[in-house]
mmCIF file of C-alpha atoms in Angstrom:
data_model
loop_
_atom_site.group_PDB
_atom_site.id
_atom_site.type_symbol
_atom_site.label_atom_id
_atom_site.label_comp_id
_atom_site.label_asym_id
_atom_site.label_seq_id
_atom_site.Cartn_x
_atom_site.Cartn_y
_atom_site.Cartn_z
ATOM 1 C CA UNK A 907 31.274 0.340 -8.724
ATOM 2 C CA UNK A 908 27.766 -1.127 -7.972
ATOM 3 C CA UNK A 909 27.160 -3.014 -4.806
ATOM 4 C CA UNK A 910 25.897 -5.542 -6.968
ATOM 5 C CA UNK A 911 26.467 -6.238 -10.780
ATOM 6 C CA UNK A 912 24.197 -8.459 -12.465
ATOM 7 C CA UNK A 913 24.155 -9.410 -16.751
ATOM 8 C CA UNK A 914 20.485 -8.108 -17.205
ATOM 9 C CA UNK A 915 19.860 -10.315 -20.496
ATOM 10 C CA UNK A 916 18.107 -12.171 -21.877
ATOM 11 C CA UNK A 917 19.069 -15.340 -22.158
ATOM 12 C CA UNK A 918 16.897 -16.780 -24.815
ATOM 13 C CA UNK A 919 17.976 -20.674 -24.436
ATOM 14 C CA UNK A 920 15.593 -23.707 -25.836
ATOM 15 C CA UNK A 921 14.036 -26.300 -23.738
ATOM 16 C CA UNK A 922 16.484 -29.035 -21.973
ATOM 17 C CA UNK A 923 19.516 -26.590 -22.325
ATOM 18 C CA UNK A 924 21.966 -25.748 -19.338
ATOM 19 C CA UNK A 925 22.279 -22.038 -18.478
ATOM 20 C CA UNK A 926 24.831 -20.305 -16.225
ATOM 21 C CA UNK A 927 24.026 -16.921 -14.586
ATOM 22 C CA UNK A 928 26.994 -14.815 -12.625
ATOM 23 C CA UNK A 929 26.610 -11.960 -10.263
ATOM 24 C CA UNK A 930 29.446 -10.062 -8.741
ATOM 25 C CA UNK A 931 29.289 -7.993 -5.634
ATOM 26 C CA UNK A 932 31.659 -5.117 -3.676
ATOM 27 C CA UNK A 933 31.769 -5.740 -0.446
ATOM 28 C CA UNK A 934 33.634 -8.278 0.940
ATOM 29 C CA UNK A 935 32.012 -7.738 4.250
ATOM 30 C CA UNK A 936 28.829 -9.203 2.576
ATOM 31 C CA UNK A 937 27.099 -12.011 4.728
ATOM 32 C CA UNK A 938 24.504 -14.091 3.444
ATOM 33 C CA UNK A 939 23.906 -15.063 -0.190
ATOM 34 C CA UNK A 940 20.737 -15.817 -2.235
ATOM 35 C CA UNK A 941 19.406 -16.656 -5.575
ATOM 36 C CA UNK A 942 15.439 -15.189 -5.862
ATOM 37 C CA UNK A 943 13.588 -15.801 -8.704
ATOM 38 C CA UNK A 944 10.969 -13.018 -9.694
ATOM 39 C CA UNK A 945 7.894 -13.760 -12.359
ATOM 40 C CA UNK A 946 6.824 -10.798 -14.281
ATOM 41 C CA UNK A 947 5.460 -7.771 -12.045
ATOM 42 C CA UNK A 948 5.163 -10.324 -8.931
ATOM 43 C CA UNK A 949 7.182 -10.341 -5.941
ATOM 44 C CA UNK A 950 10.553 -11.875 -5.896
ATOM 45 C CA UNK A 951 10.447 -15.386 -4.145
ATOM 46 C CA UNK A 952 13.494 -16.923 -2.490
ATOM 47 C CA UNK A 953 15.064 -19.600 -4.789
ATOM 48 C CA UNK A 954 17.826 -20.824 -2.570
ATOM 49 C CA UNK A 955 20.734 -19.739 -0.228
ATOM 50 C CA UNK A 956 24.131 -19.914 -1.740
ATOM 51 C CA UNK A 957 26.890 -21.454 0.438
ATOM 52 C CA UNK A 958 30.792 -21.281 0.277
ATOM 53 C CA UNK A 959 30.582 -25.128 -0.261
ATOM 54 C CA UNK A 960 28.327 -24.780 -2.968
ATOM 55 C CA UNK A 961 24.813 -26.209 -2.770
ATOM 56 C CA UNK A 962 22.277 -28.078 -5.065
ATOM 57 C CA UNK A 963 18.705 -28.166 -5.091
ATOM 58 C CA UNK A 964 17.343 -30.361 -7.910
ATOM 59 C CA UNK A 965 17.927 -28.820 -11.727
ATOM 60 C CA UNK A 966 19.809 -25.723 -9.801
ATOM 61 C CA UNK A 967 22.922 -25.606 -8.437
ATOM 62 C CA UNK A 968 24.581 -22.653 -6.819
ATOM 63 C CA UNK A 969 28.267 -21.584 -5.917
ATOM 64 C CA UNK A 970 29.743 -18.665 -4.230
ATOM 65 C CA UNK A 971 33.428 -18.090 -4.844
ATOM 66 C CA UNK A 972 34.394 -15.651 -1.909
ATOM 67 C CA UNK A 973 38.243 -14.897 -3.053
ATOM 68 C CA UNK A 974 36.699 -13.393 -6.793
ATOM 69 C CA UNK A 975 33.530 -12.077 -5.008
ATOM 70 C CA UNK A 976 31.034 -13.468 -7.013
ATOM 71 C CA UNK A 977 28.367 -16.536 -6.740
ATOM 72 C CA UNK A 978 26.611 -18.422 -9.675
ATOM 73 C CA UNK A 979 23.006 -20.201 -10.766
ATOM 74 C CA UNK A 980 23.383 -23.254 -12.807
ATOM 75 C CA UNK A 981 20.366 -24.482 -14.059
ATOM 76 C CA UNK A 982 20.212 -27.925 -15.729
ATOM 77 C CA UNK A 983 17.773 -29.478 -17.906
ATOM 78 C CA UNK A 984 15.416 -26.004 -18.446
ATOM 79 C CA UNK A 985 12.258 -25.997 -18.394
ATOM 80 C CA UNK A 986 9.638 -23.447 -19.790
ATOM 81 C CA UNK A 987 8.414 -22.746 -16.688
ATOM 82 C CA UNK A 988 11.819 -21.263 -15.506
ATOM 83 C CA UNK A 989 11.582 -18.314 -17.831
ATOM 84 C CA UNK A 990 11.844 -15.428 -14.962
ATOM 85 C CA UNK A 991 14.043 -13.250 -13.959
ATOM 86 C CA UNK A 992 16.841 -14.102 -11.321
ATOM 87 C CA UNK A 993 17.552 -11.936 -8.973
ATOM 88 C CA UNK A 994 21.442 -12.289 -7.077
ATOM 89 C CA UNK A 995 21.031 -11.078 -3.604
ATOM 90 C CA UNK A 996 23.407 -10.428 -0.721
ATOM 91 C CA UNK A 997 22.773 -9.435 3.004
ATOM 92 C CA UNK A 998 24.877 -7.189 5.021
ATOM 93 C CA UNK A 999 23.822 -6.065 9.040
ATOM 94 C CA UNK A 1000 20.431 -8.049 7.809
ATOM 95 C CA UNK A 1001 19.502 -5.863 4.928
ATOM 96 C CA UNK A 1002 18.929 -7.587 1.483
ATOM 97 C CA UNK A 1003 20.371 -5.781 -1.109
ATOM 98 C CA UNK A 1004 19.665 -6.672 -4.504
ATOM 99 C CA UNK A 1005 20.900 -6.488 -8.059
ATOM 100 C CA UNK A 1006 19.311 -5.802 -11.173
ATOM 101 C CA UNK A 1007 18.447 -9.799 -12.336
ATOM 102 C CA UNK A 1008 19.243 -11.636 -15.588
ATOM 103 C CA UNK A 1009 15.823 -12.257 -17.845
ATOM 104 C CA UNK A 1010 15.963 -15.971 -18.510
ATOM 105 C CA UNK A 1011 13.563 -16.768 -21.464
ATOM 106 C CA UNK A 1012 13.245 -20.435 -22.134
ATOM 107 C CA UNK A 1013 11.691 -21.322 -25.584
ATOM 108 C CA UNK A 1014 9.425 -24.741 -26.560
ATOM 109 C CA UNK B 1101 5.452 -21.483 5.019
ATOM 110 C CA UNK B 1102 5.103 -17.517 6.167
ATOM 111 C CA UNK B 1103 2.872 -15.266 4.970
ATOM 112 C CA UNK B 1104 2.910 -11.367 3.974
ATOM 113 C CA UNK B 1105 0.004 -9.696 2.883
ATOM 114 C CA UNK B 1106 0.003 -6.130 1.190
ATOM 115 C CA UNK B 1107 -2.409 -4.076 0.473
ATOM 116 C CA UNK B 1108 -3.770 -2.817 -1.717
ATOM 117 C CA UNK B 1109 -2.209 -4.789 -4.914
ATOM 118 C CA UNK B 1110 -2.550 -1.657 -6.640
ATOM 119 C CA UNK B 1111 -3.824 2.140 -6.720
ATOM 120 C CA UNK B 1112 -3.943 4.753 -9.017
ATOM 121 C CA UNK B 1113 -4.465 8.560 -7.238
ATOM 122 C CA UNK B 1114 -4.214 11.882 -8.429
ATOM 123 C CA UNK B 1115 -0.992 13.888 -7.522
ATOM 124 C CA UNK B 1116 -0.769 15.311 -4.860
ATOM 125 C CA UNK B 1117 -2.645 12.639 -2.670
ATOM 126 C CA UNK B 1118 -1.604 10.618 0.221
ATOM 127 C CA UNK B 1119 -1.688 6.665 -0.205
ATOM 128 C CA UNK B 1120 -1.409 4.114 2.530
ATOM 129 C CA UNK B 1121 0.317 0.747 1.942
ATOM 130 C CA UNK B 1122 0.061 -2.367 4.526
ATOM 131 C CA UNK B 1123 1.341 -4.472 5.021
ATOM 132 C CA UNK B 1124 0.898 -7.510 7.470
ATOM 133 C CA UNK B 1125 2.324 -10.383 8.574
ATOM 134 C CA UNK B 1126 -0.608 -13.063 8.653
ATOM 135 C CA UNK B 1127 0.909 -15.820 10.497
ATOM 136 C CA UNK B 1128 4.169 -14.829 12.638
ATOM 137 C CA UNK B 1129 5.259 -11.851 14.488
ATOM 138 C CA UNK B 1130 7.577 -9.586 12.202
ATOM 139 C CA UNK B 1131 9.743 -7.720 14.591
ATOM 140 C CA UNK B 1132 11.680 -6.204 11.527
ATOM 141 C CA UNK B 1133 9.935 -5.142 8.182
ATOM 142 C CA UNK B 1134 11.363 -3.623 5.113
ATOM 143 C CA UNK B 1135 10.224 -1.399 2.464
ATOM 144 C CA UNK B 1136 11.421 -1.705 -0.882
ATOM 145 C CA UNK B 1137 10.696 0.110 -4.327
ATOM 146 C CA UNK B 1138 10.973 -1.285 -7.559
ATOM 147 C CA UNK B 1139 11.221 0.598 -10.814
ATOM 148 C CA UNK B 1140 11.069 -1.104 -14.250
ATOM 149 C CA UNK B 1141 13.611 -3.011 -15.285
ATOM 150 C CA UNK B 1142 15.243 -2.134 -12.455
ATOM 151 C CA UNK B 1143 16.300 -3.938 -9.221
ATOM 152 C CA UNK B 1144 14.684 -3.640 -5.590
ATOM 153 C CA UNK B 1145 15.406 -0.470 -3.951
ATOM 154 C CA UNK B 1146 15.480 -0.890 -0.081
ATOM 155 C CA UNK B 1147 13.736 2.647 1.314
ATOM 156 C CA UNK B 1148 13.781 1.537 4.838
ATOM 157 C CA UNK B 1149 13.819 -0.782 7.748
ATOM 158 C CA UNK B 1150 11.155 -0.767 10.165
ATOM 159 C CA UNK B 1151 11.265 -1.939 13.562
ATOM 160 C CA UNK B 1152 8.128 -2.554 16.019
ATOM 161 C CA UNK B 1153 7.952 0.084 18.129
ATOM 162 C CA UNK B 1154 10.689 2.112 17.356
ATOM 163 C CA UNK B 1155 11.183 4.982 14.649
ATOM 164 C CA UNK B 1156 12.300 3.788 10.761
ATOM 165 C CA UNK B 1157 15.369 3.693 9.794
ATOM 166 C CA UNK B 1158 15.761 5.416 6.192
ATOM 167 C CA UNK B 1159 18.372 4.561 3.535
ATOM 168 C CA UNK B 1160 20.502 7.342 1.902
ATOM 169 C CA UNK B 1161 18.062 9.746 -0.275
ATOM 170 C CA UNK B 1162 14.952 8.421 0.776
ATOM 171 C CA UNK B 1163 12.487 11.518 2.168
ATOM 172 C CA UNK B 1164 11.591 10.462 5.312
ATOM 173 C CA UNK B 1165 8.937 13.086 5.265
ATOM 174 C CA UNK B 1166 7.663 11.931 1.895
ATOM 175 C CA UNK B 1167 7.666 8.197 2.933
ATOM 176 C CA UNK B 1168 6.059 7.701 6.465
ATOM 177 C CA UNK B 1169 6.214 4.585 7.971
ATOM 178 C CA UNK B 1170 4.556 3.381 10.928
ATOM 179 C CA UNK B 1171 5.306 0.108 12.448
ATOM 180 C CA UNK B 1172 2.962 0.288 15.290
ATOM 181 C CA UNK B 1173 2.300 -3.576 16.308
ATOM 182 C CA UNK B 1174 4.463 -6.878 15.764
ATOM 183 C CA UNK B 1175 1.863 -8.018 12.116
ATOM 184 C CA UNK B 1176 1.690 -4.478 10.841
ATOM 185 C CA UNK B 1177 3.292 -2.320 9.052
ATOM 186 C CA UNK B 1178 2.579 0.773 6.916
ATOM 187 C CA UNK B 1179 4.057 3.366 4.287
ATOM 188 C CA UNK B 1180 2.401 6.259 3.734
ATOM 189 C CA UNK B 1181 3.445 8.122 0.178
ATOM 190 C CA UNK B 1182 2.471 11.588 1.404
ATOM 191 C CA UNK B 1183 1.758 14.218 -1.486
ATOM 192 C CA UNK B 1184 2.250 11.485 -4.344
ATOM 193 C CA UNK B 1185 3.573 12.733 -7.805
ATOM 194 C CA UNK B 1186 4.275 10.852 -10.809
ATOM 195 C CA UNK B 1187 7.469 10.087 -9.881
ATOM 196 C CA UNK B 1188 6.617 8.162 -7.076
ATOM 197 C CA UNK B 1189 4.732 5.866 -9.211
ATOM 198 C CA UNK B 1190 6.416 2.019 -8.519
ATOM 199 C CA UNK B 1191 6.105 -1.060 -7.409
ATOM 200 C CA UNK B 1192 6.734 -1.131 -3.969
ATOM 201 C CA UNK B 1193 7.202 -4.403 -1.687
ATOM 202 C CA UNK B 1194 7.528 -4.695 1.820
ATOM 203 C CA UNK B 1195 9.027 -8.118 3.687
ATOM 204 C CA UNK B 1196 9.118 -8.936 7.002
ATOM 205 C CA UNK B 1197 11.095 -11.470 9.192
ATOM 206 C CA UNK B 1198 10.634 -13.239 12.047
ATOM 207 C CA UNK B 1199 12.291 -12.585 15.516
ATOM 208 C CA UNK B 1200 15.027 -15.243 15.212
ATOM 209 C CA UNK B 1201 14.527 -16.190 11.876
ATOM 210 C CA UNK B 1202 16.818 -15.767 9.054
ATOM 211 C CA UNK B 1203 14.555 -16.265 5.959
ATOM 212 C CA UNK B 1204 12.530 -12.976 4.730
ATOM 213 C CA UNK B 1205 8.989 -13.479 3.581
ATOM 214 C CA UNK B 1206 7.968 -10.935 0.855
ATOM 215 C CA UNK B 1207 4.223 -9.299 0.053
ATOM 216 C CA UNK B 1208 3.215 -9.348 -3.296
ATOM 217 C CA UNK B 1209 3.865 -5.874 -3.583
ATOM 218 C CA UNK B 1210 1.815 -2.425 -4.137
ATOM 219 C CA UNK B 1211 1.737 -1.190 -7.768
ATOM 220 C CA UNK B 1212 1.408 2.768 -7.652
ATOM 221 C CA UNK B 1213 0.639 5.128 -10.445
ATOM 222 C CA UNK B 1214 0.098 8.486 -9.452
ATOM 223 C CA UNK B 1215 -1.611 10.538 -12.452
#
């Protein structure tokens, strides 16, 4: 089983829509949690930490459900700059290790 | 907020060449730096962790030999892809973090295409 297991895509959605990305992950020992966002042949840029309580920041809202080992994105309200690919990251011993990303694609 | 600054943004060599990536922390000391490599449509590959002053730790199946890392002061950092081939040609990022600091500041990544 991979460490991390991401839905590559794409999710082709239209403007305004809500859009829910999963990511599950192997090892229970994992740490740390984090949603990075990556444009097209850029680096990937930290989008937010993901917390047991769960944790909004503006249209996104992230969860992390220990028990099932997986955490979520929720993004409300999408705009067309969103379209990027979201990468779910999780840290063990300080290493990031990352999964493959899901290809959001938000149409006018 | 931090910045990482690689370089360069991208090469093309012949195979069979050596090519040096920095990479550089511009405005905090990075005790710990990582290397990562990124095929298409694939996800970040962590090659290594690199700590000031010390030797660099390699992950499973990485050539240490092939992928030299030096990480010789607390702002710099740098992989050398000894004897490229075409195969080696990738994206490859490097991040750093600050002593005491959670949050890991990327570089805007090294694209590599060896011919």
């Amino acid at each position: 089983r991979k460490e991390v297991e991401q839905d590559p895509g794409p999710f082709n959605v239209p403007e305004g829509a809500t859009v829910a990305f999963n990511c599950t992950y192997s090892n229970s020992a994992s740490q740390s949690f984090f949603w990075y966002r990556q444009d097209c042949r850029k680096e990937p840029k930290l989008l937010m930490s993901v917390y047991s309580s769960g944790n909004e920041d503006g249209r996104f809202t992230a969860q992390l459900n220990r028990a099932s080992q997986y955490i979520s994105l929720l993004i409300r309200d999408s705009k067309l700059s969103d379209s990027a690919t979201y990468l779910c990251v999780f840290s063990n011993t300080g290493k990031l290790i990352f999964g493959q990303g899901t290809t959001l694609q938000v149409k006018p | 907020g931090a910045v990482v600054s690689q370089h360069p943004s991208w090469v093309i060599c012949k195979s069979g060449t050596s090519v040096k990536i920095e990479c550089r922390s511009l405005d905090f000391q990075a005790t710990t730096m990582f290397w990562y490599r990124q095929f298409p449509k694939q996800s970040l590959m962590l090659m290594a962790t690199s700590n000031e002053g010390s030797k660099a730790t390699y992950e499973q199946g990485v050539e240490k030999d092939k992928f030299l890392i030096n990480h010789a002061s607390l702002t710099l950092s740098t992989l050398t892809v000894t004897s490229a081939h075409p195969e080696d040609s990738s994206f490859y990022i490097c991040s750093a973090r600050e002593a005491g600091v959670g949050e890991l500041f990327f570089g805007e990544g090294s694209r590599l295409t060896v011919l």
